[in-house]
Short mmCIF file of C-alpha atoms and ligand atoms in Angstrom, two decimals:
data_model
loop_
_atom_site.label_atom_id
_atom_site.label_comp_id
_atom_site.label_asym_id
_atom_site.label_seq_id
_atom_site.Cartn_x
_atom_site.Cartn_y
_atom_site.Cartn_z
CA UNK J 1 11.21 22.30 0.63
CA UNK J 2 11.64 18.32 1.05
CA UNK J 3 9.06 16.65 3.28
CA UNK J 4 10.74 13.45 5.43
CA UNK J 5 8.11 11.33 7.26
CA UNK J 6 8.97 8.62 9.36
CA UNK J 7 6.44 6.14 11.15
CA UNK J 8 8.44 6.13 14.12
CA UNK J 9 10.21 8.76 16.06
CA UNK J 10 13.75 6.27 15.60
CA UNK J 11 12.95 7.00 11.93
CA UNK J 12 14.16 10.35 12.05
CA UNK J 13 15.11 11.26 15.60
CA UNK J 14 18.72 11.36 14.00
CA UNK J 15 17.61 13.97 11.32
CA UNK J 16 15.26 16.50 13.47
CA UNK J 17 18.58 16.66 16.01
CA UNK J 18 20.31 18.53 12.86
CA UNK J 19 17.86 20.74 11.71
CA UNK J 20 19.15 24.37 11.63
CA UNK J 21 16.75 27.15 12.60
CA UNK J 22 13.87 24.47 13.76
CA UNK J 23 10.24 25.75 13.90
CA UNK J 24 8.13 23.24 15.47
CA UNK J 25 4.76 23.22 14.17
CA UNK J 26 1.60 20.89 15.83
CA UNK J 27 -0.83 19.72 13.20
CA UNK J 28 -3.72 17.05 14.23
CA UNK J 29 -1.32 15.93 16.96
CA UNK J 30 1.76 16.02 14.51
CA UNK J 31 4.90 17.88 14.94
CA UNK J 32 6.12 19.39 12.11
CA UNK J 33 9.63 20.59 11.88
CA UNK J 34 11.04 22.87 9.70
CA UNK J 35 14.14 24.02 8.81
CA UNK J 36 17.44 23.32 6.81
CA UNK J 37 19.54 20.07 7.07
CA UNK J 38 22.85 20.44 4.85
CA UNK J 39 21.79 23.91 3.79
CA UNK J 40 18.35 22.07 1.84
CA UNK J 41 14.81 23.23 3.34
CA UNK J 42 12.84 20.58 5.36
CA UNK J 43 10.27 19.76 7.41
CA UNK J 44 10.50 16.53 9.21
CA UNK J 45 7.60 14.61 11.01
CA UNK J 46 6.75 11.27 12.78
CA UNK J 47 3.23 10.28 11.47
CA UNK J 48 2.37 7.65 13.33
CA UNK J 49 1.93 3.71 12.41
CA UNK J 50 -0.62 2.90 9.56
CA UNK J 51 -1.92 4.69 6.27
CA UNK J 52 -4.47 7.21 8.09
CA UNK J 53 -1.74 8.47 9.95
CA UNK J 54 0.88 8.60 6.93
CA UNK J 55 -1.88 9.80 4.57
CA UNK J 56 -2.74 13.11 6.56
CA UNK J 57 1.05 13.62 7.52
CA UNK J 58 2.14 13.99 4.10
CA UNK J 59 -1.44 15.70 2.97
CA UNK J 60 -0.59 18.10 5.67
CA UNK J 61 2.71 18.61 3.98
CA UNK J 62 1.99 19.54 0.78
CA UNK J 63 -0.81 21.82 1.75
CA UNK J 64 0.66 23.35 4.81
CA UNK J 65 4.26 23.31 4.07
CA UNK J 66 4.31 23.53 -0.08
CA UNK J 67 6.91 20.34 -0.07
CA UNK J 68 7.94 20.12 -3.67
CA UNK J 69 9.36 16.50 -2.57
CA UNK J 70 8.48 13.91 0.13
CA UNK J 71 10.81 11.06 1.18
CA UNK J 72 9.78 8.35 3.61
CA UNK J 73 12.07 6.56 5.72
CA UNK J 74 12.08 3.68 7.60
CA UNK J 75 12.40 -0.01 8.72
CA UNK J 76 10.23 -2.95 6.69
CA UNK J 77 9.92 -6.99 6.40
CA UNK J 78 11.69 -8.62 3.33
CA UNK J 79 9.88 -10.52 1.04
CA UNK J 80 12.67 -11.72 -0.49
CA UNK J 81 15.56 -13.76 0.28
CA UNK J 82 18.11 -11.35 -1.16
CA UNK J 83 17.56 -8.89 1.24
CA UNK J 84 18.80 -9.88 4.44
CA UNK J 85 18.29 -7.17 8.06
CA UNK J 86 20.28 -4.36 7.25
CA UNK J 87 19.73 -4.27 3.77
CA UNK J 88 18.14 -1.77 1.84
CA UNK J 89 14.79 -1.95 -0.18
CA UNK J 90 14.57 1.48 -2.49
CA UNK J 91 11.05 1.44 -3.98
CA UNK J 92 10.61 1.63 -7.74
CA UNK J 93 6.66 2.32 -6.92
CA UNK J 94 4.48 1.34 -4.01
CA UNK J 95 0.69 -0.67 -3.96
CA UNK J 96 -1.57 -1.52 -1.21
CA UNK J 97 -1.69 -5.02 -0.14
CA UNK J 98 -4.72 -4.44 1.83
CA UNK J 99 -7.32 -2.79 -0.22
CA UNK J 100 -9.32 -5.66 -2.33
CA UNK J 101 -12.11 -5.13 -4.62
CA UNK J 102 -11.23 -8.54 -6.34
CA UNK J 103 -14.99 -9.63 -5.51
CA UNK J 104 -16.20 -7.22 -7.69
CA UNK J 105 -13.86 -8.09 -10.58
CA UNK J 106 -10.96 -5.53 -9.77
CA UNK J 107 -7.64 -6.37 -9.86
CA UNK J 108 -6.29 -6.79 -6.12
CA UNK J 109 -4.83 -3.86 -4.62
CA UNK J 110 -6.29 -1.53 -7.00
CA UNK J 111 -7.59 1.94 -5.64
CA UNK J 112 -10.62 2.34 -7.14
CA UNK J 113 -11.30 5.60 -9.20
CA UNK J 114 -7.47 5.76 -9.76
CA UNK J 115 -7.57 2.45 -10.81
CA UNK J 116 -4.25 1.51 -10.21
CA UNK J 117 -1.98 -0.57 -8.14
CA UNK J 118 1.02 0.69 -8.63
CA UNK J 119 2.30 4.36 -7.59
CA UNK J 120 5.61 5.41 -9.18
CA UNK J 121 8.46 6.85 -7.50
CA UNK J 122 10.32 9.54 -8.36
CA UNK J 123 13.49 7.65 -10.39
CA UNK J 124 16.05 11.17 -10.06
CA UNK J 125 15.45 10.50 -5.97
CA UNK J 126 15.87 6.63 -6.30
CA UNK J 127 18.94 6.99 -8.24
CA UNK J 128 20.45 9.67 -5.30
CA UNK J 129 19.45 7.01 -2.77
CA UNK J 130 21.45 4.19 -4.85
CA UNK J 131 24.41 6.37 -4.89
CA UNK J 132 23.95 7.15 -1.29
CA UNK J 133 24.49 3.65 -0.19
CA UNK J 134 28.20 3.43 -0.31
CA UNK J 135 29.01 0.04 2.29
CA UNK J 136 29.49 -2.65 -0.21
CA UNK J 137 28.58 -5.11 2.61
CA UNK J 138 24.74 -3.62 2.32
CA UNK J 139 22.87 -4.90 -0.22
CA UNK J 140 20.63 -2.54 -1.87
CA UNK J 141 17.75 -3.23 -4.29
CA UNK J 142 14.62 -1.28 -6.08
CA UNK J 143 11.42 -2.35 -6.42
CA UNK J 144 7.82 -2.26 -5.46
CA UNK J 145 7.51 -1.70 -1.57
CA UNK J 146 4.03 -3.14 -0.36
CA UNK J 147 1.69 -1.29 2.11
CA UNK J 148 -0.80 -2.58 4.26
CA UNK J 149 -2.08 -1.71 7.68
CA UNK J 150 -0.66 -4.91 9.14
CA UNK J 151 2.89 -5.88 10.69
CA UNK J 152 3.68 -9.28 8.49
CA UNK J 153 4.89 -12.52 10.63
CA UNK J 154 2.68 -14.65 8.78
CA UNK J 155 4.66 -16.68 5.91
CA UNK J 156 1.46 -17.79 3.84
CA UNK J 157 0.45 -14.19 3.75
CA UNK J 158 3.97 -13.09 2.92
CA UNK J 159 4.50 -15.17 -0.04
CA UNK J 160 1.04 -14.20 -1.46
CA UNK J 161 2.46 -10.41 -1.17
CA UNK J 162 5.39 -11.26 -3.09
CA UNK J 163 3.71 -13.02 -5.83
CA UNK J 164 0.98 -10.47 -6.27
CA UNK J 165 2.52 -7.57 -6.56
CA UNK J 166 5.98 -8.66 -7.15
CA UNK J 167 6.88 -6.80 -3.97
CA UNK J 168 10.65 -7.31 -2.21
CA UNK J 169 9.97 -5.84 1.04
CA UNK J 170 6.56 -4.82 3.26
CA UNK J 171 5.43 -2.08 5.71
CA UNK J 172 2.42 0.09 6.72
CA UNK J 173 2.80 3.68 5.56
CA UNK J 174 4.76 3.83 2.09
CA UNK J 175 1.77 3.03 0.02
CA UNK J 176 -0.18 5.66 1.42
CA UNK J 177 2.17 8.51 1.11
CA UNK J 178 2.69 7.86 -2.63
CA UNK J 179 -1.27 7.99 -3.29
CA UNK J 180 -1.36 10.70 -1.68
CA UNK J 181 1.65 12.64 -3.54
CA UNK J 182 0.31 11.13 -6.61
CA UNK J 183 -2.84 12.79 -6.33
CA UNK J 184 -1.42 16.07 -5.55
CA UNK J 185 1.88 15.82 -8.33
CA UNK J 186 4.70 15.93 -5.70
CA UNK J 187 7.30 13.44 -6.38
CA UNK J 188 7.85 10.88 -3.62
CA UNK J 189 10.46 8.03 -2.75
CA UNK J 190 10.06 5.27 0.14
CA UNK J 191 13.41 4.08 1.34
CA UNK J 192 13.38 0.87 3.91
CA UNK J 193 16.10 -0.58 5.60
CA UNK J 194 15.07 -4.54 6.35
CA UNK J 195 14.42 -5.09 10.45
CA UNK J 196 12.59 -8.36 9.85
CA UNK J 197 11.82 -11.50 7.93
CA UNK J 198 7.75 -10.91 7.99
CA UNK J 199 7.50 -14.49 8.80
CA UNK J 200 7.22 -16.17 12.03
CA UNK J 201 10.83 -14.75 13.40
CA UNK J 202 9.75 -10.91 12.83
CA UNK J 203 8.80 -10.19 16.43
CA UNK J 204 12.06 -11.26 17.82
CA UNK J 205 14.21 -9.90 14.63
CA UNK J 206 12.51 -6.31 14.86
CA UNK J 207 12.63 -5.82 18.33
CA UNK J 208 16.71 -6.00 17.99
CA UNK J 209 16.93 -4.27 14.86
CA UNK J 210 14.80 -1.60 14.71
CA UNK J 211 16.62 1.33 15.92
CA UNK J 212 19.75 -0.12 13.86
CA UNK J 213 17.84 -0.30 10.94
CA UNK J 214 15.63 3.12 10.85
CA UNK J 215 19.05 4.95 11.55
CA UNK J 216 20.67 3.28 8.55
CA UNK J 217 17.88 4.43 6.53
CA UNK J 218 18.44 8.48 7.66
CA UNK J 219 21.70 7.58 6.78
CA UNK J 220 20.70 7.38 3.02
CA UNK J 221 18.82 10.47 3.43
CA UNK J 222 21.18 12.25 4.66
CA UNK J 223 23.39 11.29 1.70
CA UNK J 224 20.28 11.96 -0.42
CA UNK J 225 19.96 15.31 0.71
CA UNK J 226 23.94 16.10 0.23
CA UNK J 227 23.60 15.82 -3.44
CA UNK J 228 20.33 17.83 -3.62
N1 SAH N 1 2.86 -0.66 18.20
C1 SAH N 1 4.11 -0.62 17.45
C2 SAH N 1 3.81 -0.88 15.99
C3 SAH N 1 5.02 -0.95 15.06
S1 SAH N 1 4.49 -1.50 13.51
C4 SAH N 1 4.75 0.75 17.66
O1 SAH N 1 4.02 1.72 17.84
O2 SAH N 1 5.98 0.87 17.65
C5 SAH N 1 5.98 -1.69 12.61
C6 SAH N 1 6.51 -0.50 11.88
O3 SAH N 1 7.67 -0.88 11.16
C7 SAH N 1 5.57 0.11 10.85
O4 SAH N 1 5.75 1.50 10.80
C8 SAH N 1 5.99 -0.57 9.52
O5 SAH N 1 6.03 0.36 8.45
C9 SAH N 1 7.38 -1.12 9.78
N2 SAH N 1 7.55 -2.59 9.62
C10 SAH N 1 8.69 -3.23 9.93
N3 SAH N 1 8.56 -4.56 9.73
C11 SAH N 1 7.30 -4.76 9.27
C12 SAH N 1 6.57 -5.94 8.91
N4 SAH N 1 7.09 -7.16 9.02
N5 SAH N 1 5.29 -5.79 8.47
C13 SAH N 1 4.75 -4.56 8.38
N6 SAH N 1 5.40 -3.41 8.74
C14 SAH N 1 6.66 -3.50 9.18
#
């Protein structure tokens, strides 16, 4: 079974409408639902904004559900100027912007008793979502996708993201889902499509694209889950 976790219910309103045979679980005010999309087993869930939220949704998954794969999709701020809104931002691996032990010596962004930054994706599931992009007007790159429990419209801040952890685009639940597959061994990809600039424009860009831009992003998983 594949586990797909959006933040918001945009982010996959346009996948739970095609699940065959839904079963609608509630979990710690989750719904979980399960079924098959394109003949693959699924259970999809909105998990709320932030990396509590995320972090028990796909927990919940693994231990509840026994997804052998989770796949979150969304909308996130570019960090770099390649990627314009409506592009696509495939993550490589994920960090946390917002966790910072530096004053003790630790790199920034490390999780202590892991002690890394980084979480790697699952490359066989970032390759499917490269091939799933098939619009040549879209631009599509991989890289690391930065998490942090904090919508980015600040342009200082945004730059310091991108030069720390080399990050192209930003948002506030990847990072969390990938610890938490990481911990348990269940491969994981984050797929974003860009609604915003993170800089002082993002309130105004995201409020237009938003819904354009998380139903862009099912439409990779869709194509994802096709080739499954
Ligand atoms: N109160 C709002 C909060 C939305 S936060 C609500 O409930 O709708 C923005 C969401 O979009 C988060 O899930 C985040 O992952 C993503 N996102 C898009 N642009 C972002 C940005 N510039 N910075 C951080 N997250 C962003």
């Amino acid at each position: 079974m594949i586990g797909i976790i959006g933040a918001m219910a945009v982010e996959v309103e346009g996948l739970k409408k095609e699940i065959q045979g839904l079963k609608i679980t509630k979990i710690s005010g989750m719904e979980f639902n399960e079924g098959t999309l394109n003949g693959v087993p699924v259970v999809v869930a909105v998990c709320g904004i932030g990396k509590v939220f995320a972090a028990v949704c796909a927990q919940t998954m693994i231990l509840k559900f026994g997804v052998e794969k989770v796949i979150n999709t969304g909308v996130a701020g570019t960090l770099v100027k390649e990627l314009g809104v409506g592009d696509i931002a495939v993550a490589t691996a994920v960090c946390q912007h917002d966790i910072d032990t530096s004053g003790l010596g630790d790199p920034v962004g490390m999780v202590s008793g892991l002690n890394q930054v980084y979480f790697k994706t699952d490359k066989a599931l970032e390759e499917l979502a490269l091939e799933a992009v098939k619009d040549d007007d879209i631009k599509c790159m991989s890289g690391v996708i930065a998490t942090g429990d904090q919508f980015m419209s600040n342009p200082v801040r945004k730059a310091l993201i991108h030069e720390t952890f080399e990050a192209i685009a930003v948002e506030m639940e990847g990072g969390a889902i990938g610890q938490v597959c990481t911990i348990n061994n269940v491969p994981f990809l984050v797929i974003r499509v860009i609604s915003d600039g993170a800089d002082d424009n993002a309130l105004m860009d995201y409020s237009v694209f938003v819904k354009q831009a998380a139903e862009e992003s099912i439409s990779v998983v869709k194509g994802i889950l096709a080739s499954l």
